[in-house]
Short mmCIF file of C-alpha atoms and ligand atoms in Angstrom, two decimals:
data_model
loop_
_atom_site.label_atom_id
_atom_site.label_comp_id
_atom_site.label_asym_id
_atom_site.label_seq_id
_atom_site.Cartn_x
_atom_site.Cartn_y
_atom_site.Cartn_z
CA UNK A 1 -15.31 -40.45 2.22
CA UNK A 2 -15.59 -38.11 5.17
CA UNK A 3 -17.62 -38.99 8.17
CA UNK A 4 -21.38 -38.07 7.89
CA UNK A 5 -22.54 -35.41 10.30
CA UNK A 6 -25.35 -36.49 12.61
CA UNK A 7 -28.19 -34.53 14.10
CA UNK A 8 -27.88 -33.15 17.57
CA UNK A 9 -28.98 -35.65 20.30
CA UNK A 10 -32.65 -35.27 21.18
CA UNK A 11 -33.41 -33.30 18.05
CA UNK A 12 -35.28 -35.39 15.55
CA UNK A 13 -35.80 -35.44 11.73
CA UNK A 14 -39.48 -35.76 11.11
CA UNK A 15 -40.01 -37.89 8.19
CA UNK A 16 -43.06 -38.08 5.85
CA UNK A 17 -44.42 -41.31 7.39
CA UNK A 18 -44.54 -39.63 10.78
CA UNK A 19 -45.79 -36.34 9.56
CA UNK A 20 -49.01 -37.85 8.12
CA UNK A 21 -50.28 -38.01 11.73
CA UNK A 22 -48.76 -34.75 12.78
CA UNK A 23 -50.75 -33.09 9.86
CA UNK A 24 -53.96 -34.75 10.99
CA UNK A 25 -53.32 -33.27 14.52
CA UNK A 26 -52.46 -29.87 13.16
CA UNK A 27 -55.45 -29.69 10.85
CA UNK A 28 -57.89 -30.87 13.52
CA UNK A 29 -56.39 -28.55 16.04
CA UNK A 30 -56.89 -25.59 13.66
CA UNK A 31 -60.50 -26.56 13.09
CA UNK A 32 -61.20 -26.80 16.89
CA UNK A 33 -59.37 -23.56 17.66
CA UNK A 34 -61.24 -21.66 15.01
CA UNK A 35 -64.51 -23.10 16.37
CA UNK A 36 -63.76 -21.46 19.72
CA UNK A 37 -62.69 -18.07 18.24
CA UNK A 38 -58.94 -18.46 18.84
CA UNK A 39 -56.56 -16.74 16.38
CA UNK A 40 -53.05 -17.58 15.55
CA UNK A 41 -50.05 -15.50 16.70
CA UNK A 42 -46.33 -16.11 15.72
CA UNK A 43 -43.42 -14.80 17.63
CA UNK A 44 -39.66 -15.40 17.46
CA UNK A 45 -38.05 -18.70 18.40
CA UNK A 46 -35.25 -16.74 20.16
CA UNK A 47 -35.87 -14.18 22.90
CA UNK A 48 -33.76 -12.35 25.48
CA UNK A 49 -32.77 -14.72 28.26
CA UNK A 50 -34.22 -12.29 30.83
CA UNK A 51 -37.71 -12.96 29.50
CA UNK A 52 -37.69 -16.65 30.57
CA UNK A 53 -35.89 -15.95 33.85
CA UNK A 54 -38.56 -13.48 34.91
CA UNK A 55 -41.56 -15.59 33.78
CA UNK A 56 -40.71 -19.29 34.20
CA UNK A 57 -38.73 -18.63 37.44
CA UNK A 58 -35.08 -18.61 38.44
CA UNK A 59 -35.23 -21.77 40.48
CA UNK A 60 -37.15 -24.03 38.06
CA UNK A 61 -35.39 -26.95 36.22
CA UNK A 62 -36.01 -25.21 32.96
CA UNK A 63 -34.13 -21.99 33.88
CA UNK A 64 -31.52 -23.64 36.09
CA UNK A 65 -30.34 -26.28 33.77
CA UNK A 66 -32.38 -26.78 30.58
CA UNK A 67 -32.20 -23.55 28.55
CA UNK A 68 -30.22 -23.22 25.31
CA UNK A 69 -28.72 -19.85 26.03
CA UNK A 70 -25.93 -18.06 24.17
CA UNK A 71 -24.40 -14.66 23.69
CA UNK A 72 -24.93 -13.29 20.25
CA UNK A 73 -22.40 -11.09 18.38
CA UNK A 74 -23.50 -7.98 20.40
CA UNK A 75 -22.79 -9.76 23.73
CA UNK A 76 -26.59 -9.99 24.49
CA UNK A 77 -27.75 -13.19 26.25
CA UNK A 78 -30.35 -14.86 24.11
CA UNK A 79 -32.29 -18.15 24.59
CA UNK A 80 -34.00 -20.62 22.31
CA UNK A 81 -37.63 -20.64 23.56
CA UNK A 82 -38.22 -23.46 26.08
CA UNK A 83 -41.98 -22.85 25.94
CA UNK A 84 -44.42 -20.38 24.34
CA UNK A 85 -46.36 -18.58 27.04
CA UNK A 86 -43.53 -16.11 27.94
CA UNK A 87 -43.06 -15.04 24.27
CA UNK A 88 -46.71 -14.80 23.65
CA UNK A 89 -47.17 -12.52 26.69
CA UNK A 90 -44.22 -10.47 25.62
CA UNK A 91 -45.59 -10.13 22.08
CA UNK A 92 -49.04 -9.28 23.45
CA UNK A 93 -47.77 -6.49 25.67
CA UNK A 94 -45.40 -5.03 23.13
CA UNK A 95 -48.12 -4.94 20.38
CA UNK A 96 -50.80 -3.57 22.74
CA UNK A 97 -53.07 -6.65 22.42
CA UNK A 98 -53.63 -7.29 26.08
CA UNK A 99 -54.68 -4.15 27.82
CA UNK A 100 -58.43 -3.99 28.52
CA UNK A 101 -59.14 -6.52 25.89
CA UNK A 102 -60.10 -10.12 25.64
CA UNK A 103 -57.72 -12.11 23.41
CA UNK A 104 -57.88 -15.71 22.52
CA UNK A 105 -54.65 -16.69 20.88
CA UNK A 106 -52.82 -19.84 19.73
CA UNK A 107 -49.38 -20.65 18.45
CA UNK A 108 -47.51 -23.80 17.28
CA UNK A 109 -43.83 -24.66 16.77
CA UNK A 110 -40.60 -25.93 18.08
CA UNK A 111 -39.51 -25.52 21.77
CA UNK A 112 -36.02 -26.35 23.12
CA UNK A 113 -35.08 -27.81 26.46
CA UNK A 114 -31.70 -29.47 27.30
CA UNK A 115 -33.37 -32.36 29.12
CA UNK A 116 -32.08 -36.08 29.20
CA UNK A 117 -33.63 -37.49 26.00
CA UNK A 118 -35.88 -40.54 26.23
CA UNK A 119 -39.14 -41.77 24.79
CA UNK A 120 -41.56 -38.73 24.73
CA UNK A 121 -38.92 -36.34 25.94
CA UNK A 122 -36.73 -34.50 23.37
CA UNK A 123 -34.52 -31.55 23.32
CA UNK A 124 -36.37 -30.03 20.29
CA UNK A 125 -40.07 -30.73 20.68
CA UNK A 126 -43.24 -29.11 19.39
CA UNK A 127 -46.17 -27.57 21.10
CA UNK A 128 -49.53 -26.28 20.11
CA UNK A 129 -50.14 -23.57 22.72
CA UNK A 130 -53.48 -21.85 23.54
CA UNK A 131 -53.70 -18.67 25.67
CA UNK A 132 -56.76 -16.61 26.72
CA UNK A 133 -56.19 -13.07 28.16
CA UNK A 134 -58.47 -10.66 29.95
CA UNK A 135 -60.87 -13.22 31.58
CA UNK A 136 -60.43 -13.95 35.28
CA UNK A 137 -63.52 -16.16 35.79
CA UNK A 138 -63.47 -19.90 35.89
CA UNK A 139 -65.63 -20.16 32.79
CA UNK A 140 -62.48 -19.60 30.60
CA UNK A 141 -60.64 -22.35 32.53
CA UNK A 142 -63.52 -24.72 31.69
CA UNK A 143 -63.61 -23.55 28.02
CA UNK A 144 -59.94 -24.35 27.59
CA UNK A 145 -60.55 -27.77 29.02
CA UNK A 146 -63.53 -28.40 26.82
CA UNK A 147 -61.53 -27.22 23.77
CA UNK A 148 -58.88 -29.80 24.45
CA UNK A 149 -61.43 -32.47 25.16
CA UNK A 150 -63.12 -31.73 21.77
CA UNK A 151 -59.71 -32.07 20.02
CA UNK A 152 -59.17 -35.51 21.60
CA UNK A 153 -62.71 -36.52 20.48
CA UNK A 154 -62.22 -35.25 16.92
CA UNK A 155 -58.93 -37.15 16.66
CA UNK A 156 -60.35 -40.33 18.09
CA UNK A 157 -57.92 -40.19 21.10
CA UNK A 158 -59.35 -42.19 24.04
CA UNK A 159 -58.65 -42.80 27.84
CA UNK A 160 -56.83 -39.59 28.72
CA UNK A 161 -57.28 -38.69 32.32
CA UNK A 162 -57.88 -35.09 33.24
CA UNK A 163 -56.25 -33.95 36.50
CA UNK A 164 -56.89 -30.58 38.09
CA UNK A 165 -55.72 -28.71 41.07
CA UNK A 166 -55.64 -25.13 42.53
CA UNK A 167 -52.38 -23.47 43.45
CA UNK A 168 -54.20 -20.42 45.08
CA UNK A 169 -52.93 -16.93 44.94
CA UNK A 170 -49.20 -16.07 45.28
CA UNK A 171 -49.96 -14.99 48.96
CA UNK A 172 -51.75 -18.27 49.81
CA UNK A 173 -48.93 -20.20 48.26
CA UNK A 174 -46.40 -18.32 50.40
CA UNK A 175 -48.22 -19.26 53.52
CA UNK A 176 -48.34 -22.92 52.54
CA UNK A 177 -44.74 -22.83 51.57
CA UNK A 178 -43.72 -21.98 55.07
CA UNK A 179 -45.68 -24.96 56.42
CA UNK A 180 -44.30 -27.24 53.84
CA UNK A 181 -40.66 -26.23 54.42
CA UNK A 182 -41.09 -26.97 58.11
CA UNK A 183 -42.50 -30.33 57.37
CA UNK A 184 -39.70 -31.13 54.85
CA UNK A 185 -36.97 -30.05 57.25
CA UNK A 186 -38.38 -32.29 59.93
CA UNK A 187 -38.01 -35.16 57.41
CA UNK A 188 -34.73 -34.27 55.92
CA UNK A 189 -33.27 -37.73 56.29
CA UNK A 190 -35.87 -39.38 54.04
CA UNK A 191 -35.40 -36.85 51.29
CA UNK A 192 -33.30 -37.59 48.25
CA UNK A 193 -30.52 -35.12 47.28
CA UNK A 194 -32.62 -33.32 44.70
CA UNK A 195 -35.47 -32.71 47.17
CA UNK A 196 -33.11 -31.62 49.97
CA UNK A 197 -31.71 -28.91 47.62
CA UNK A 198 -35.29 -27.88 46.77
CA UNK A 199 -36.41 -27.26 50.36
CA UNK A 200 -34.87 -23.72 50.14
CA UNK A 201 -35.32 -23.04 46.50
CA UNK A 202 -38.62 -24.61 45.31
CA UNK A 203 -40.21 -26.77 48.00
CA UNK A 204 -43.49 -27.26 46.08
CA UNK A 205 -41.60 -29.10 43.44
CA UNK A 206 -40.72 -31.75 46.07
CA UNK A 207 -44.33 -32.88 45.85
CA UNK A 208 -43.88 -33.53 42.18
CA UNK A 209 -40.99 -36.08 42.70
CA UNK A 210 -41.40 -39.41 40.99
CA UNK A 211 -38.94 -41.11 43.32
CA UNK A 212 -40.72 -44.24 44.78
CA UNK A 213 -38.76 -44.02 48.06
CA UNK A 214 -40.38 -40.61 48.79
CA UNK A 215 -44.01 -41.31 47.91
CA UNK A 216 -45.07 -42.02 51.50
CA UNK A 217 -43.55 -38.83 52.78
CA UNK A 218 -45.20 -36.93 49.94
CA UNK A 219 -48.55 -38.48 50.66
CA UNK A 220 -48.38 -37.46 54.31
CA UNK A 221 -47.28 -33.92 53.59
CA UNK A 222 -49.70 -31.07 54.48
CA UNK A 223 -51.81 -30.25 51.42
CA UNK A 224 -51.98 -26.85 49.68
CA UNK A 225 -55.81 -27.13 49.73
CA UNK A 226 -56.05 -26.40 53.42
CA UNK A 227 -54.22 -23.09 52.82
CA UNK A 228 -56.19 -21.94 49.82
CA UNK A 229 -57.63 -18.34 50.07
CA UNK A 230 -61.35 -18.08 50.04
CA UNK A 231 -61.52 -16.70 46.43
CA UNK A 232 -59.29 -19.37 45.05
CA UNK A 233 -61.40 -22.04 46.71
CA UNK A 234 -64.56 -20.53 45.26
CA UNK A 235 -62.95 -20.30 41.80
CA UNK A 236 -61.93 -23.96 41.97
CA UNK A 237 -65.38 -25.03 43.14
CA UNK A 238 -66.98 -23.06 40.36
CA UNK A 239 -64.67 -24.72 37.79
CA UNK A 240 -65.55 -28.14 39.14
CA UNK A 241 -69.34 -27.42 38.75
CA UNK A 242 -68.80 -26.17 35.17
CA UNK A 243 -66.96 -29.42 34.22
CA UNK A 244 -69.54 -31.57 35.92
CA UNK A 245 -72.28 -29.72 34.07
CA UNK A 246 -70.43 -30.25 30.79
CA UNK A 247 -69.95 -33.93 31.49
CA UNK A 248 -66.13 -33.79 31.60
CA UNK A 249 -64.64 -36.31 33.97
CA UNK A 250 -61.64 -35.28 36.07
CA UNK A 251 -59.65 -36.19 39.17
CA UNK A 252 -58.55 -33.68 41.65
CA UNK A 253 -54.75 -34.28 42.11
CA UNK A 254 -53.67 -32.21 45.17
CA UNK A 255 -50.03 -33.01 44.25
CA UNK A 256 -50.21 -31.41 40.77
CA UNK A 257 -47.92 -28.34 40.97
CA UNK A 258 -46.37 -27.92 37.53
CA UNK A 259 -42.80 -27.10 36.78
CA UNK A 260 -43.16 -23.41 35.83
CA UNK A 261 -43.49 -20.64 38.54
CA UNK A 262 -46.14 -18.35 36.87
CA UNK A 263 -49.25 -20.37 37.61
CA UNK A 264 -51.97 -19.16 40.00
CA UNK A 265 -55.17 -20.95 40.95
CA UNK A 266 -56.23 -23.52 38.32
CA UNK A 267 -53.73 -26.00 36.93
CA UNK A 268 -54.52 -29.04 34.93
CA UNK A 269 -52.90 -31.90 32.94
CA UNK A 270 -54.17 -34.59 30.45
CA UNK A 271 -52.34 -37.78 31.27
CA UNK A 272 -52.12 -41.15 29.52
CA UNK A 273 -50.83 -44.38 31.01
CA UNK A 274 -50.07 -45.77 27.37
CA UNK A 275 -46.74 -43.98 26.80
CA UNK A 276 -44.57 -44.86 29.85
CA UNK A 277 -42.90 -42.26 32.02
CA UNK A 278 -43.71 -39.26 29.86
CA UNK A 279 -47.42 -39.48 30.04
CA UNK A 280 -48.48 -35.74 30.12
CA UNK A 281 -49.87 -34.91 26.78
CA UNK A 282 -51.22 -31.53 27.54
CA UNK A 283 -50.73 -29.18 30.44
CA UNK A 284 -51.55 -25.62 31.59
CA UNK A 285 -53.45 -23.40 33.96
CA UNK A 286 -54.16 -19.85 35.03
CA UNK A 287 -51.28 -17.23 35.31
CA UNK A 288 -53.01 -14.08 36.43
CA UNK A 289 -49.72 -12.33 37.57
CA UNK A 290 -47.52 -13.00 34.54
CA UNK A 291 -48.57 -10.03 32.31
CA UNK A 292 -47.80 -7.55 34.97
CA UNK A 293 -44.65 -9.35 36.02
CA UNK A 294 -43.44 -8.86 32.41
CA UNK A 295 -44.24 -5.13 32.46
CA UNK A 296 -47.76 -4.96 31.22
CA UNK A 297 -50.93 -3.88 33.00
CA UNK A 298 -52.42 -6.33 35.36
CA UNK A 299 -54.34 -8.95 33.09
CA UNK A 300 -55.95 -12.26 33.92
CA UNK A 301 -54.72 -15.04 31.73
CA UNK A 302 -55.06 -18.89 31.37
CA UNK A 303 -53.82 -21.35 28.83
CA UNK A 304 -52.29 -24.71 27.96
CA UNK A 305 -49.82 -26.40 25.61
CA UNK A 306 -49.98 -29.85 24.10
CA UNK A 307 -46.84 -31.70 23.04
CA UNK A 308 -47.24 -32.89 19.55
CA UNK A 309 -44.62 -35.67 19.77
CA UNK A 310 -46.45 -37.22 22.71
CA UNK A 311 -49.90 -36.79 21.23
CA UNK A 312 -48.70 -38.25 17.79
CA UNK A 313 -47.12 -41.20 19.65
CA UNK A 314 -50.32 -41.87 21.48
CA UNK A 315 -52.40 -41.47 18.25
CA UNK A 316 -50.10 -44.11 16.66
CA UNK A 317 -50.57 -46.48 19.64
CA UNK A 318 -54.33 -46.03 19.42
CA UNK A 319 -54.10 -46.51 15.64
CA UNK A 320 -55.54 -43.12 14.63
CA UNK A 321 -55.00 -42.78 10.89
CA UNK A 322 -52.87 -39.98 9.49
CA UNK A 323 -53.93 -37.75 6.61
CA UNK A 324 -54.06 -39.44 3.21
CA UNK A 325 -51.32 -38.27 0.89
CA UNK A 326 -50.73 -41.40 -1.24
CA UNK A 327 -51.74 -40.94 -4.93
CA UNK A 328 -55.14 -42.38 -5.91
CA UNK A 329 -54.15 -42.52 -9.56
CA UNK A 330 -50.78 -43.33 -11.24
CA UNK A 331 -50.34 -42.31 -14.87
CA UNK A 332 -47.76 -44.43 -16.87
CA UNK A 333 -46.95 -42.65 -20.12
CA UNK A 334 -45.16 -45.07 -22.42
CA UNK A 335 -43.00 -42.62 -24.37
CA UNK A 336 -41.75 -39.05 -24.54
CA UNK A 337 -42.84 -36.12 -26.81
CA UNK A 338 -46.65 -36.09 -27.48
CA UNK A 339 -47.27 -38.98 -25.18
CA UNK A 340 -45.73 -37.09 -22.24
CA UNK A 341 -47.41 -33.84 -23.21
CA UNK A 342 -50.71 -35.57 -23.07
CA UNK A 343 -49.77 -37.27 -19.82
CA UNK A 344 -49.12 -33.84 -18.17
CA UNK A 345 -52.46 -32.39 -19.41
CA UNK A 346 -54.35 -35.56 -18.25
CA UNK A 347 -52.80 -35.41 -14.82
CA UNK A 348 -53.96 -31.85 -14.47
CA UNK A 349 -57.43 -32.68 -15.49
CA UNK A 350 -57.76 -35.45 -12.93
CA UNK A 351 -56.31 -33.22 -10.31
CA UNK A 352 -58.92 -30.62 -11.23
CA UNK A 353 -61.49 -33.28 -10.41
CA UNK A 354 -60.17 -33.37 -6.94
CA UNK A 355 -57.97 -36.57 -7.05
CA UNK A 356 -54.31 -37.10 -6.01
CA UNK A 357 -52.39 -38.11 -9.11
CA UNK A 358 -48.81 -39.23 -9.49
CA UNK A 359 -47.41 -38.81 -13.05
CA UNK A 360 -44.61 -41.21 -13.89
CA UNK A 361 -41.57 -39.15 -14.88
CA UNK A 362 -38.32 -40.32 -16.28
CA UNK A 363 -39.50 -43.00 -18.68
CA UNK A 364 -39.18 -46.82 -18.38
CA UNK A 365 -40.91 -49.95 -19.52
CA UNK A 366 -44.56 -50.72 -18.91
CA UNK A 367 -43.58 -53.45 -16.40
CA UNK A 368 -41.27 -51.07 -14.37
CA UNK A 369 -43.89 -48.30 -14.32
CA UNK A 370 -46.63 -50.66 -13.09
CA UNK A 371 -44.36 -51.87 -10.43
CA UNK A 372 -44.02 -48.31 -9.19
CA UNK A 373 -47.67 -47.68 -9.55
CA UNK A 374 -48.40 -50.71 -7.36
CA UNK A 375 -45.85 -49.52 -4.74
CA UNK A 376 -47.40 -46.03 -4.71
CA UNK A 377 -50.63 -47.43 -3.18
CA UNK A 378 -52.63 -45.89 -5.99
CA UNK A 379 -55.89 -47.64 -6.86
CA UNK A 380 -55.74 -47.08 -10.58
CA UNK A 381 -53.04 -47.00 -13.20
CA UNK A 382 -53.61 -45.14 -16.49
CA UNK A 383 -51.61 -46.50 -19.29
CA UNK A 384 -50.97 -44.07 -22.12
CA UNK A 385 -49.13 -45.48 -25.23
CA UNK A 386 -49.09 -44.81 -29.01
CA UNK A 387 -52.23 -46.86 -29.63
CA UNK A 388 -54.23 -45.17 -26.76
CA UNK A 389 -53.09 -41.70 -27.98
CA UNK A 390 -54.16 -42.46 -31.51
CA UNK A 391 -57.59 -43.50 -30.30
CA UNK A 392 -57.93 -40.53 -27.81
CA UNK A 393 -58.12 -43.01 -24.95
CA UNK A 394 -56.26 -44.40 -21.93
CA UNK A 395 -56.11 -47.96 -20.69
CA UNK A 396 -57.42 -48.04 -17.08
CA UNK A 397 -56.13 -50.66 -14.80
CA UNK A 398 -57.52 -51.40 -11.32
CA UNK A 399 -54.45 -52.25 -9.37
CA UNK A 400 -56.35 -53.65 -6.36
CA UNK A 401 -58.76 -55.98 -7.99
CA UNK A 402 -58.76 -58.65 -10.80
CA UNK A 403 -61.09 -56.41 -12.90
CA UNK A 404 -59.91 -56.52 -16.61
CA UNK A 405 -58.15 -53.39 -17.99
CA UNK A 406 -60.53 -51.20 -19.99
CA UNK A 407 -60.19 -48.33 -22.46
CA UNK A 408 -61.76 -45.00 -21.51
CA UNK A 409 -61.96 -41.88 -23.61
CA UNK A 410 -59.54 -39.13 -22.51
CA UNK A 411 -62.37 -36.67 -22.27
CA UNK A 412 -64.19 -38.97 -19.83
CA UNK A 413 -61.48 -40.43 -17.72
CA UNK A 414 -61.49 -37.78 -14.95
CA UNK A 415 -65.15 -38.32 -14.31
CA UNK A 416 -64.93 -42.12 -14.60
CA UNK A 417 -62.19 -42.13 -11.89
CA UNK A 418 -63.86 -39.67 -9.71
CA UNK A 419 -67.14 -41.66 -9.58
CA UNK A 420 -65.30 -44.83 -8.65
CA UNK A 421 -62.95 -43.35 -6.16
CA UNK A 422 -65.07 -40.70 -4.37
CA UNK A 423 -68.55 -41.87 -5.46
CA UNK A 424 -71.03 -40.07 -7.60
CA UNK A 425 -71.24 -36.28 -7.56
P1 HAM B 1 -45.14 -27.74 30.02
O1 HAM B 1 -45.92 -28.64 30.89
O2 HAM B 1 -43.78 -27.36 30.29
O3 HAM B 1 -46.08 -26.38 29.99
O4 HAM B 1 -45.28 -28.30 28.59
C1 HAM B 1 -46.53 -28.62 27.94
C2 HAM B 1 -46.44 -29.94 27.27
O5 HAM B 1 -45.36 -29.97 26.26
C3 HAM B 1 -46.11 -31.15 28.08
O6 HAM B 1 -47.35 -31.62 28.68
C4 HAM B 1 -45.62 -32.15 27.06
O7 HAM B 1 -46.67 -32.81 26.44
C5 HAM B 1 -44.79 -31.20 26.19
N1 HAM B 1 -43.39 -31.30 26.50
C6 HAM B 1 -42.76 -30.56 27.41
N2 HAM B 1 -41.44 -30.78 27.45
C7 HAM B 1 -41.22 -31.77 26.49
C8 HAM B 1 -40.11 -32.47 26.00
N3 HAM B 1 -38.85 -32.12 26.43
N4 HAM B 1 -40.22 -33.33 24.92
C9 HAM B 1 -41.47 -33.54 24.47
N5 HAM B 1 -42.61 -32.91 24.84
C10 HAM B 1 -42.41 -32.02 25.84
C11 HAM B 1 -45.75 -25.36 29.17
O8 HAM B 1 -44.89 -25.36 28.30
C12 HAM B 1 -46.66 -24.16 29.33
N6 HAM B 1 -46.26 -22.99 28.45
C13 HAM B 1 -48.03 -24.47 29.07
C14 HAM B 1 -49.04 -23.25 29.29
C15 HAM B 1 -49.53 -22.51 28.32
N7 HAM B 1 -49.40 -22.88 30.44
C16 HAM B 1 -50.24 -21.84 30.31
N8 HAM B 1 -50.27 -21.59 28.98
#
């Protein structure tokens, strides 16, 4: 026997037991997104590498070392999408969706980053992304946050902390960057290797370091807040008032900087302490310069993406139930020919009544079929043998109680089950 081929490290098979929770998340997300007027958009999983270089930023971890890039047969450099915002903006510009319009869009699907795999961090992972274009005021920042909060509520997810910050305009950030670089240079010896390298390339990211040895230095660093421009400060204050009025609790985290370069003003993250190191479930912010940077007309924009793996892991920890897919009724036809024909018809009738039915296929003894019925988690087994067929009946057996088995007319069994499983009509 030849050696079995295994999946690529960090890229997971998603099995039915896991997907029951994923489906609950996706269904609820679609309901919430529709309630806020967001419409779905789909764009390719592969784009030109240039798109990500120009949007995410040359000196970010993603572009420097995490992209799955390759040359196609024409010699073009292409990349598996590491995130969705860039592709969404590209598609919006190319299809004329963004100019002088308000667009509320969402997308879902796999993203790819060559990170070191660990719990909550994978090389193929899935996001639900939400983007709003054409609105520069903080009301849309608040709406995006309320939308995500509603999703947590609807799913029954508890204890997420909302952290918010403002990164100001590009100009304000440039002024702050100078001050920060001076500070970091003055403390070179305390910096770890990664941070020393970042002084020149991406000094703001030093503030994001999780290295315990650097926390004191980071805490004492000058804060971006002192360098915010007047408009950004007003924008941030207005957002805080809107959140207060909506009863959304948050913590201002002045060290929240995000790992992608396109953000301006508001940034936010929803964080849990229940998953270990990878505790950010959902993250985003405003990116007013990106559309223009990618060749469109200047357009205000804001959005976020949630990581489905992390949300599903948290949902499992908090014992959120998945969607129900187990059959409610198991039909055991004890024979072939006319019995099986009747079995197929009966299964359809009960499905028409809105119930989930598994029809036993492939034959077998009553005992073996009832064993399968029991394992299927169905509540009722319907036994259909020669005697039942002759009397136009089935024997109904409750698999979860001691109730005696009882005959029910074929014409009535769908109603009989529906009343017992779902309640009266
Ligand atoms: P991001 O912070 O890179 O932002 O990713 C958003 C979320 O995706 C994270 O909070 C996390 O839940 C999940 N995630 C990221 N990387 C991984 C990974 N390797 N394994 C598992 N989950 C992961 C963005 O992608 C932006 N495009 C969000 C955005 C939309 N900003 C504005 N609009």
